[in-house]
């Protein structure tokens, strides 16, 4: 049975990638698109001619789709997801900007409407698996450091993913400090410290977004690395979400929780 | 409560590493050692003076230890484990050479005697985690290749671990072939093929034992790598086994099944 | 003193990158562009309004530029370079398709006209340095293997760069075979063989164009790796060529010969 | 023609490795050994029975050897090399501890005696090639960071080799700062800074001694990595020195200067 999908934000960069993704899937079809700026000319945006194009929420009739994919804007996402949940659609949300309070409220709404869904700030499957595996490996290898490498234009260090990885690791290992009496003859060479986990941030032109977690133990090492070459990669996470959203009975936050 | 350990094969290279390991653990103590060639001089082998040294099975009294660590020889291991299971000791076995039939028989014996234990051909935690993570990642990334790198003296390719990894991966992904119509202008460059998973074996002096599993998908990559620099690394696996063997209610084969 | 540059093929993908490059350089300015399809509207193509646009060779007056950058087509490149050399311009050529005979002929023409230049099939500086360093390292490390990794759509293996690297290495090491009596239990795992140098080709989606050269010797290893994420990278090679072309007194083939 | 070699410090760990090395070479033979603690029993130390064993300098007759290999102690090395240079022997010195003044004095002595030789604080060929290549690559890639990884027992950071690499690189690139306005939300994550070159030191058990130099530029990356698994690796550098020392006409400092 084919599931019908509405894509909110279908004219944007990520929305267009979502259009390509769903067009290529066997058991899903795009039934509608929402965008305040779209012309009523679906083929212009890579959609079939019978796809309905809406410019605002109140134009959307009941029953138009089973799943609501959201790649819109921080200011639109909350109202969008609320609309989806109160109109029988499972939300799959890649838009950032929801506050913690809004997330809690939407989760309650999902429960009341018996609709599962997913909110994922990072749809990159390789990044999410890296975090998951690193957290598990930390049970056996308490000595660990993180190296993240990004393009030179990134303005903050460490990356959000590196910090999230350190947090997950620290939940799974005893309080621990590797080489605590190391002397730095050059300040900063041992990196930043998150509860005993050293984090190193490399910034170089050419690089895109990469992270390595290095574990060491007597006589052996384990390294987990992920590379994001292109935001296209987020679509593999969206695909997983589309396949699983039906069987979820709550509004899950974080792709790692459905992998 | 301190657990008492008997180390069979305590005079050998791995046995001596096990002696060091257990001597350094808080809740375990070496109560006895078995070796056909050992002199009755425990301190010569890094043991405390009160550790009992036995040269053969029939000298070992009932109740001498709770756990039996075995790093002996293919010809001795079966009788040793049988002895342990019939004398109230949990076996932790790193010796190779048991046939499938012997393993089944010992598992039955363990069940009859209500004793759990572990038989592990590979006690390297990094190698075992690599296999486990690779198998899991394959669910999301069907495109995968394996590169293993060993010292130039290794006489066979691919390595056992690389082949085991490919087998585990193939259980978890749909029938799949990456780049099926690739043309090799130099025969063999695309590597060996195990059910669509390409395996590449590198042999160079200096290298020890290393394996990489490379996953690729639209716009991203995930790589898991393990390095074995020294057989000392096996001891981290023995430590995990010592801590868990008490709570096992069967004779488990494979370290991955208790991680 | 500012050098004047003519860009042949300025409307194409590489030509447009060349336009951006030269626009950003201090001592060079674009004086003219050649393209059979260009409109006479330089600003449409990122050029200053005073840049001259030509559609064919015979429109180009004498003295219009000092340097001729060529990113055109295999069918046009020979006549283009001949024109440049007979009209006082140093050619910097990234177009492929010249035959060996044509290269020899153009080199003679360059000599007769006392004009240096560069023909480079690969303008990627990282790839060229990798080849250069690998060739040098082979003098000290005769045991070497090559791993190249490309996207799954690449239709041939090994890559041209990997094969070129092997050729350069083989010029600089004694006849040598590492692990000659290795037994393959899975056919092809030891890779392709170029004069004793094993080459392994990995093909995975997500990957772009990457090459590693691995050297091993008793107790140590040296690895040289290059990653091409984007053809934009070729522009760093063009920049080097622009800066050096003036001082060349022949038509050099291969970026490595001017690095 | 076979060259005769004297090994000073032949009973130590490095000296014994040198014994094995020279015993395995075709055109060299060990003629004598010097060690204050050695018994007059050459075979005990892996030497042929006809090798002369000396306990102190004044026992050594003229003409006993062509080449003097020195793996002794900081307190002995200066007198040793002086002795070699005044007795017709080319020194190949791996002992550390010579002051800058002593080096200059010995170089003068070498000149006066028309004898070339080599003093090398690091005989690891992979480390020396890494430094050499990194220095050369910096001409084309000014954006560079260094990551060095060592065992957890190393007490200082960064490693001497990493700092030497940064110094060599800084000689070959314009004053340069990558990502100068990066904000550290966790202090130290951007590493130590040597003239704009970021250095990151990783300390983990299991690791031995490894260094990576990462270059990035628009659309591409170049990485040079070396691994020292074992001090055995120093012998490949000693071998190179033995083969070249004859043709040197001065006392060279640094293996990189003869590669």
Short mmCIF file of N, CA and C in Angstrom, two decimals, chain A residues 55-176:
data_model
loop_
_atom_site.label_atom_id
_atom_site.label_comp_id
_atom_site.label_asym_id
_atom_site.label_seq_id
_atom_site.Cartn_x
_atom_site.Cartn_y
_atom_site.Cartn_z
N UNK A 55 -0.29 27.22 -0.50
CA UNK A 55 0.55 28.32 -0.04
C UNK A 55 0.42 28.57 1.45
N UNK A 56 -0.73 28.10 2.04
CA UNK A 56 -0.84 28.26 3.48
C UNK A 56 -1.65 27.15 4.10
N UNK A 57 -1.48 26.98 5.42
CA UNK A 57 -2.05 25.85 6.14
C UNK A 57 -3.55 25.71 5.92
N UNK A 58 -4.27 26.84 5.96
CA UNK A 58 -5.73 26.71 5.94
C UNK A 58 -6.30 26.29 4.59
N UNK A 59 -5.43 26.19 3.59
CA UNK A 59 -5.90 25.66 2.30
C UNK A 59 -5.91 24.13 2.26
N UNK A 60 -5.23 23.51 3.23
CA UNK A 60 -5.01 22.06 3.16
C UNK A 60 -6.23 21.30 3.66
N UNK A 61 -6.82 20.47 2.79
CA UNK A 61 -8.02 19.73 3.18
C UNK A 61 -7.66 18.50 4.04
N UNK A 62 -8.63 18.00 4.73
CA UNK A 62 -8.43 16.79 5.53
C UNK A 62 -8.16 15.60 4.61
N UNK A 63 -7.28 14.71 5.04
CA UNK A 63 -7.08 13.45 4.33
C UNK A 63 -6.15 13.53 3.14
N UNK A 64 -5.48 14.67 2.97
CA UNK A 64 -4.63 14.81 1.77
C UNK A 64 -3.38 13.93 1.83
N UNK A 65 -2.86 13.63 3.03
CA UNK A 65 -1.64 12.83 3.14
C UNK A 65 -1.59 12.06 4.45
N UNK A 66 -0.72 11.05 4.49
CA UNK A 66 -0.51 10.25 5.71
C UNK A 66 0.69 10.76 6.50
N UNK A 67 1.67 11.32 5.78
CA UNK A 67 2.94 11.73 6.41
C UNK A 67 3.24 13.16 6.03
N UNK A 68 3.73 13.92 6.99
CA UNK A 68 4.08 15.33 6.79
C UNK A 68 5.60 15.49 6.95
N UNK A 69 6.30 15.74 5.83
CA UNK A 69 7.74 16.01 5.91
C UNK A 69 7.92 17.52 6.04
N UNK A 70 8.73 17.94 7.01
CA UNK A 70 8.89 19.38 7.23
C UNK A 70 10.35 19.83 7.12
N UNK A 71 10.63 20.58 6.07
CA UNK A 71 11.92 21.29 5.95
C UNK A 71 11.59 22.75 5.69
N UNK A 72 11.11 23.43 6.74
CA UNK A 72 10.68 24.82 6.55
C UNK A 72 11.61 25.76 7.33
N UNK A 73 11.02 26.61 8.16
CA UNK A 73 11.83 27.61 8.87
C UNK A 73 11.51 27.57 10.36
N UNK A 74 12.43 28.05 11.19
CA UNK A 74 12.20 28.06 12.64
C UNK A 74 10.88 28.73 13.03
N UNK A 75 10.47 29.73 12.25
CA UNK A 75 9.26 30.44 12.64
C UNK A 75 7.99 29.69 12.23
N UNK A 76 8.10 28.78 11.27
CA UNK A 76 6.91 28.09 10.76
C UNK A 76 6.74 26.70 11.36
N UNK A 77 7.80 26.11 11.85
CA UNK A 77 7.77 24.68 12.14
C UNK A 77 6.76 24.30 13.23
N UNK A 78 6.65 25.10 14.26
CA UNK A 78 5.75 24.73 15.36
C UNK A 78 4.30 24.64 14.89
N UNK A 79 3.84 25.67 14.19
CA UNK A 79 2.46 25.65 13.69
C UNK A 79 2.24 24.51 12.70
N UNK A 80 3.24 24.27 11.90
CA UNK A 80 3.14 23.19 10.91
C UNK A 80 2.92 21.84 11.58
N UNK A 81 3.78 21.53 12.56
CA UNK A 81 3.70 20.20 13.18
C UNK A 81 2.38 20.06 13.94
N UNK A 82 1.97 21.13 14.58
CA UNK A 82 0.68 21.14 15.28
C UNK A 82 -0.45 20.82 14.30
N UNK A 83 -0.39 21.47 13.13
CA UNK A 83 -1.41 21.22 12.10
C UNK A 83 -1.42 19.75 11.68
N UNK A 84 -0.22 19.22 11.43
CA UNK A 84 -0.11 17.82 10.99
C UNK A 84 -0.74 16.90 12.03
N UNK A 85 -0.37 17.10 13.30
CA UNK A 85 -0.82 16.20 14.36
C UNK A 85 -2.33 16.30 14.60
N UNK A 86 -2.91 17.46 14.31
CA UNK A 86 -4.35 17.59 14.50
C UNK A 86 -5.13 17.28 13.23
N UNK A 87 -4.41 16.91 12.18
CA UNK A 87 -5.08 16.52 10.92
C UNK A 87 -4.67 15.14 10.44
N UNK A 88 -4.27 14.30 11.39
CA UNK A 88 -4.05 12.88 11.06
C UNK A 88 -2.79 12.56 10.30
N UNK A 89 -1.79 13.43 10.35
CA UNK A 89 -0.55 13.14 9.61
C UNK A 89 0.62 12.92 10.57
N UNK A 90 1.44 11.89 10.26
CA UNK A 90 2.66 11.62 11.04
C UNK A 90 3.74 12.63 10.64
N UNK A 91 4.25 13.44 11.55
CA UNK A 91 5.29 14.40 11.16
C UNK A 91 6.70 13.78 11.14
N UNK A 92 7.48 14.13 10.13
CA UNK A 92 8.91 13.80 10.02
C UNK A 92 9.61 15.14 9.83
N UNK A 93 10.27 15.62 10.88
CA UNK A 93 10.65 17.03 10.94
C UNK A 93 12.18 17.20 10.96
N UNK A 94 12.69 17.88 9.92
CA UNK A 94 14.13 18.17 9.88
C UNK A 94 14.41 19.64 10.14
N UNK A 95 13.36 20.43 10.30
CA UNK A 95 13.53 21.86 10.58
C UNK A 95 14.00 22.04 12.02
N UNK A 96 14.99 22.92 12.24
CA UNK A 96 15.42 23.18 13.61
C UNK A 96 14.68 24.41 14.14
N UNK A 97 14.80 24.69 15.44
CA UNK A 97 14.23 25.90 15.99
C UNK A 97 13.12 25.68 16.99
N UNK A 98 12.68 24.44 17.19
CA UNK A 98 11.67 24.19 18.21
C UNK A 98 12.29 24.34 19.59
N UNK A 99 11.63 25.02 20.50
CA UNK A 99 12.13 25.10 21.88
C UNK A 99 11.79 23.80 22.62
N UNK A 100 12.46 23.59 23.75
CA UNK A 100 12.17 22.40 24.55
C UNK A 100 10.70 22.35 24.94
N UNK A 101 10.14 23.51 25.28
CA UNK A 101 8.74 23.57 25.68
C UNK A 101 7.82 23.16 24.51
N UNK A 102 8.15 23.69 23.33
CA UNK A 102 7.34 23.34 22.15
C UNK A 102 7.41 21.84 21.86
N UNK A 103 8.60 21.27 22.01
CA UNK A 103 8.73 19.83 21.78
C UNK A 103 7.84 19.03 22.73
N UNK A 104 7.88 19.42 24.01
CA UNK A 104 7.07 18.71 25.01
C UNK A 104 5.58 18.83 24.66
N UNK A 105 5.17 20.03 24.27
CA UNK A 105 3.77 20.27 23.92
C UNK A 105 3.34 19.43 22.71
N UNK A 106 4.21 19.39 21.70
CA UNK A 106 3.89 18.60 20.50
C UNK A 106 3.86 17.11 20.83
N UNK A 107 4.75 16.68 21.75
CA UNK A 107 4.72 15.26 22.13
C UNK A 107 3.41 14.89 22.81
N UNK A 108 2.92 15.83 23.62
CA UNK A 108 1.62 15.58 24.28
C UNK A 108 0.50 15.51 23.23
N UNK A 109 0.55 16.44 22.29
CA UNK A 109 -0.45 16.48 21.22
C UNK A 109 -0.44 15.19 20.41
N UNK A 110 0.76 14.67 20.14
CA UNK A 110 0.90 13.42 19.39
C UNK A 110 0.23 12.28 20.15
N UNK A 111 0.48 12.27 21.47
CA UNK A 111 -0.09 11.22 22.31
C UNK A 111 -1.62 11.30 22.28
N UNK A 112 -2.13 12.50 22.45
CA UNK A 112 -3.58 12.68 22.47
C UNK A 112 -4.22 12.25 21.15
N UNK A 113 -3.47 12.44 20.07
CA UNK A 113 -4.01 12.09 18.75
C UNK A 113 -3.58 10.71 18.27
N UNK A 114 -2.88 9.97 19.14
CA UNK A 114 -2.42 8.62 18.79
C UNK A 114 -1.64 8.59 17.47
N UNK A 115 -0.71 9.55 17.35
CA UNK A 115 0.09 9.64 16.12
C UNK A 115 1.58 9.68 16.47
N UNK A 116 2.34 8.77 15.92
CA UNK A 116 3.79 8.82 16.12
C UNK A 116 4.44 9.72 15.09
N UNK A 117 5.68 10.12 15.36
CA UNK A 117 6.41 10.96 14.42
C UNK A 117 7.85 11.10 14.87
N UNK A 118 8.61 11.89 14.11
CA UNK A 118 10.03 12.05 14.43
C UNK A 118 10.46 13.49 14.23
N UNK A 119 11.17 14.01 15.25
CA UNK A 119 11.84 15.31 15.12
C UNK A 119 13.33 15.01 15.19
N UNK A 120 14.10 15.38 14.15
CA UNK A 120 15.52 15.02 14.16
C UNK A 120 16.36 16.22 13.75
N UNK A 121 17.13 16.78 14.69
CA UNK A 121 17.98 17.92 14.31
C UNK A 121 19.08 17.48 13.34
N UNK A 122 19.48 16.20 13.40
CA UNK A 122 20.52 15.69 12.49
C UNK A 122 20.01 14.42 11.85
N UNK A 123 19.77 14.49 10.53
CA UNK A 123 19.27 13.32 9.80
C UNK A 123 20.41 12.52 9.17
N UNK A 124 21.67 12.87 9.48
CA UNK A 124 22.79 12.14 8.90
C UNK A 124 22.97 10.81 9.59
N UNK A 125 22.73 9.72 8.89
CA UNK A 125 22.78 8.41 9.52
C UNK A 125 24.19 8.09 10.00
N UNK A 126 25.21 8.48 9.24
CA UNK A 126 26.58 8.15 9.65
C UNK A 126 26.94 8.86 10.96
N UNK A 127 26.52 10.10 11.13
CA UNK A 127 26.80 10.83 12.37
C UNK A 127 26.06 10.20 13.54
N UNK A 128 24.83 9.81 13.30
CA UNK A 128 24.03 9.24 14.38
C UNK A 128 24.57 7.86 14.79
N UNK A 129 24.97 7.06 13.80
CA UNK A 129 25.55 5.74 14.13
C UNK A 129 26.88 5.91 14.87
N UNK A 130 27.69 6.87 14.42
CA UNK A 130 28.95 7.13 15.13
C UNK A 130 28.69 7.41 16.60
N UNK A 131 27.73 8.25 16.90
CA UNK A 131 27.44 8.57 18.30
C UNK A 131 26.99 7.33 19.07
N UNK A 132 26.13 6.57 18.44
CA UNK A 132 25.59 5.36 19.07
C UNK A 132 26.71 4.34 19.36
N UNK A 133 27.56 4.09 18.36
CA UNK A 133 28.64 3.11 18.53
C UNK A 133 29.66 3.60 19.56
N UNK A 134 29.96 4.90 19.51
CA UNK A 134 30.94 5.45 20.44
C UNK A 134 30.46 5.29 21.87
N UNK A 135 29.17 5.55 22.06
CA UNK A 135 28.62 5.41 23.41
C UNK A 135 28.74 3.96 23.89
N UNK A 136 28.49 3.03 22.99
CA UNK A 136 28.56 1.61 23.37
C UNK A 136 30.01 1.18 23.63
N UNK A 137 30.91 1.61 22.77
CA UNK A 137 32.32 1.21 22.92
C UNK A 137 32.91 1.73 24.22
N UNK A 138 32.41 2.87 24.68
CA UNK A 138 32.97 3.48 25.90
C UNK A 138 32.80 2.60 27.13
N UNK A 139 31.86 1.66 27.08
CA UNK A 139 31.71 0.72 28.19
C UNK A 139 32.96 -0.13 28.37
N UNK A 140 33.61 -0.42 27.26
CA UNK A 140 34.77 -1.32 27.29
C UNK A 140 36.09 -0.56 27.21
N UNK A 141 36.04 0.62 26.61
CA UNK A 141 37.26 1.41 26.41
C UNK A 141 37.07 2.79 27.04
N UNK A 142 37.44 2.94 28.29
CA UNK A 142 37.23 4.25 28.92
C UNK A 142 38.17 5.34 28.41
N UNK A 143 39.27 4.97 27.73
CA UNK A 143 40.20 5.98 27.23
C UNK A 143 39.81 6.37 25.82
N UNK A 144 39.44 7.64 25.64
CA UNK A 144 38.88 8.05 24.35
C UNK A 144 39.16 9.53 24.09
N UNK A 145 39.41 9.86 22.83
CA UNK A 145 39.50 11.26 22.43
C UNK A 145 38.71 11.45 21.13
N UNK A 146 38.33 12.70 20.90
CA UNK A 146 37.52 13.01 19.71
C UNK A 146 38.26 14.04 18.87
N UNK A 147 38.31 13.79 17.56
CA UNK A 147 38.86 14.78 16.63
C UNK A 147 37.77 15.10 15.63
N UNK A 148 37.39 16.37 15.54
CA UNK A 148 36.43 16.74 14.50
C UNK A 148 37.12 17.71 13.54
N UNK A 149 36.78 17.59 12.27
CA UNK A 149 37.44 18.37 11.23
C UNK A 149 36.37 19.03 10.38
N UNK A 150 36.44 20.35 10.25
CA UNK A 150 35.46 21.08 9.45
C UNK A 150 36.16 22.11 8.57
N UNK A 151 35.42 22.61 7.61
CA UNK A 151 35.89 23.66 6.72
C UNK A 151 36.28 24.90 7.54
N UNK A 152 37.14 25.71 6.95
CA UNK A 152 37.71 26.85 7.67
C UNK A 152 36.71 27.96 7.97
N UNK A 153 35.53 27.90 7.33
CA UNK A 153 34.56 28.97 7.55
C UNK A 153 33.68 28.74 8.77
N UNK A 154 33.74 27.55 9.31
CA UNK A 154 32.93 27.26 10.51
C UNK A 154 33.42 28.18 11.62
N UNK A 155 32.48 28.80 12.32
CA UNK A 155 32.88 29.89 13.22
C UNK A 155 33.00 29.47 14.68
N UNK A 156 32.56 28.24 15.00
CA UNK A 156 32.63 27.85 16.41
C UNK A 156 33.25 26.45 16.52
N UNK A 157 33.89 26.22 17.66
CA UNK A 157 34.52 24.93 17.91
C UNK A 157 34.31 24.59 19.38
N UNK A 158 34.03 23.35 19.77
CA UNK A 158 33.90 22.20 18.88
C UNK A 158 32.54 22.19 18.17
N UNK A 159 32.37 21.25 17.24
CA UNK A 159 31.10 21.09 16.54
C UNK A 159 30.06 20.55 17.50
N UNK A 160 28.80 20.80 17.19
CA UNK A 160 27.72 20.29 18.02
C UNK A 160 27.74 18.77 18.11
N UNK A 161 28.05 18.12 17.00
CA UNK A 161 28.06 16.65 17.01
C UNK A 161 29.18 16.12 17.90
N UNK A 162 30.33 16.78 17.88
CA UNK A 162 31.44 16.32 18.73
C UNK A 162 31.07 16.44 20.21
N UNK A 163 30.42 17.54 20.55
CA UNK A 163 30.04 17.74 21.95
C UNK A 163 28.96 16.74 22.36
N UNK A 164 28.01 16.50 21.45
CA UNK A 164 26.97 15.49 21.74
C UNK A 164 27.61 14.12 21.93
N UNK A 165 28.60 13.81 21.11
CA UNK A 165 29.28 12.51 21.23
C UNK A 165 29.94 12.39 22.60
N UNK A 166 30.62 13.45 23.02
CA UNK A 166 31.29 13.43 24.33
C UNK A 166 30.27 13.23 25.45
N UNK A 167 29.14 13.90 25.33
CA UNK A 167 28.11 13.76 26.37
C UNK A 167 27.60 12.32 26.45
N UNK A 168 27.34 11.74 25.30
CA UNK A 168 26.84 10.36 25.28
C UNK A 168 27.89 9.40 25.86
N UNK A 169 29.15 9.62 25.49
CA UNK A 169 30.23 8.76 26.00
C UNK A 169 30.32 8.87 27.52
N UNK A 170 30.23 10.10 28.01
CA UNK A 170 30.43 10.30 29.45
C UNK A 170 29.32 9.65 30.29
N UNK A 171 28.17 9.40 29.64
CA UNK A 171 27.10 8.67 30.36
C UNK A 171 27.44 7.20 30.55
N UNK A 172 28.39 6.71 29.75
CA UNK A 172 28.63 5.27 29.69
C UNK A 172 30.00 4.83 30.15
N UNK A 173 30.73 5.70 30.79
CA UNK A 173 32.03 5.26 31.28
C UNK A 173 32.22 5.84 32.67
N UNK A 174 33.01 5.15 33.46
CA UNK A 174 33.29 5.67 34.79
C UNK A 174 34.09 6.97 34.68
N UNK A 175 33.97 7.85 35.65
CA UNK A 175 34.81 9.05 35.75
C UNK A 175 36.23 8.66 35.41
N UNK A 176 36.85 9.35 34.47
CA UNK A 176 38.12 8.84 33.98
C UNK A 176 38.95 9.95 33.37
#
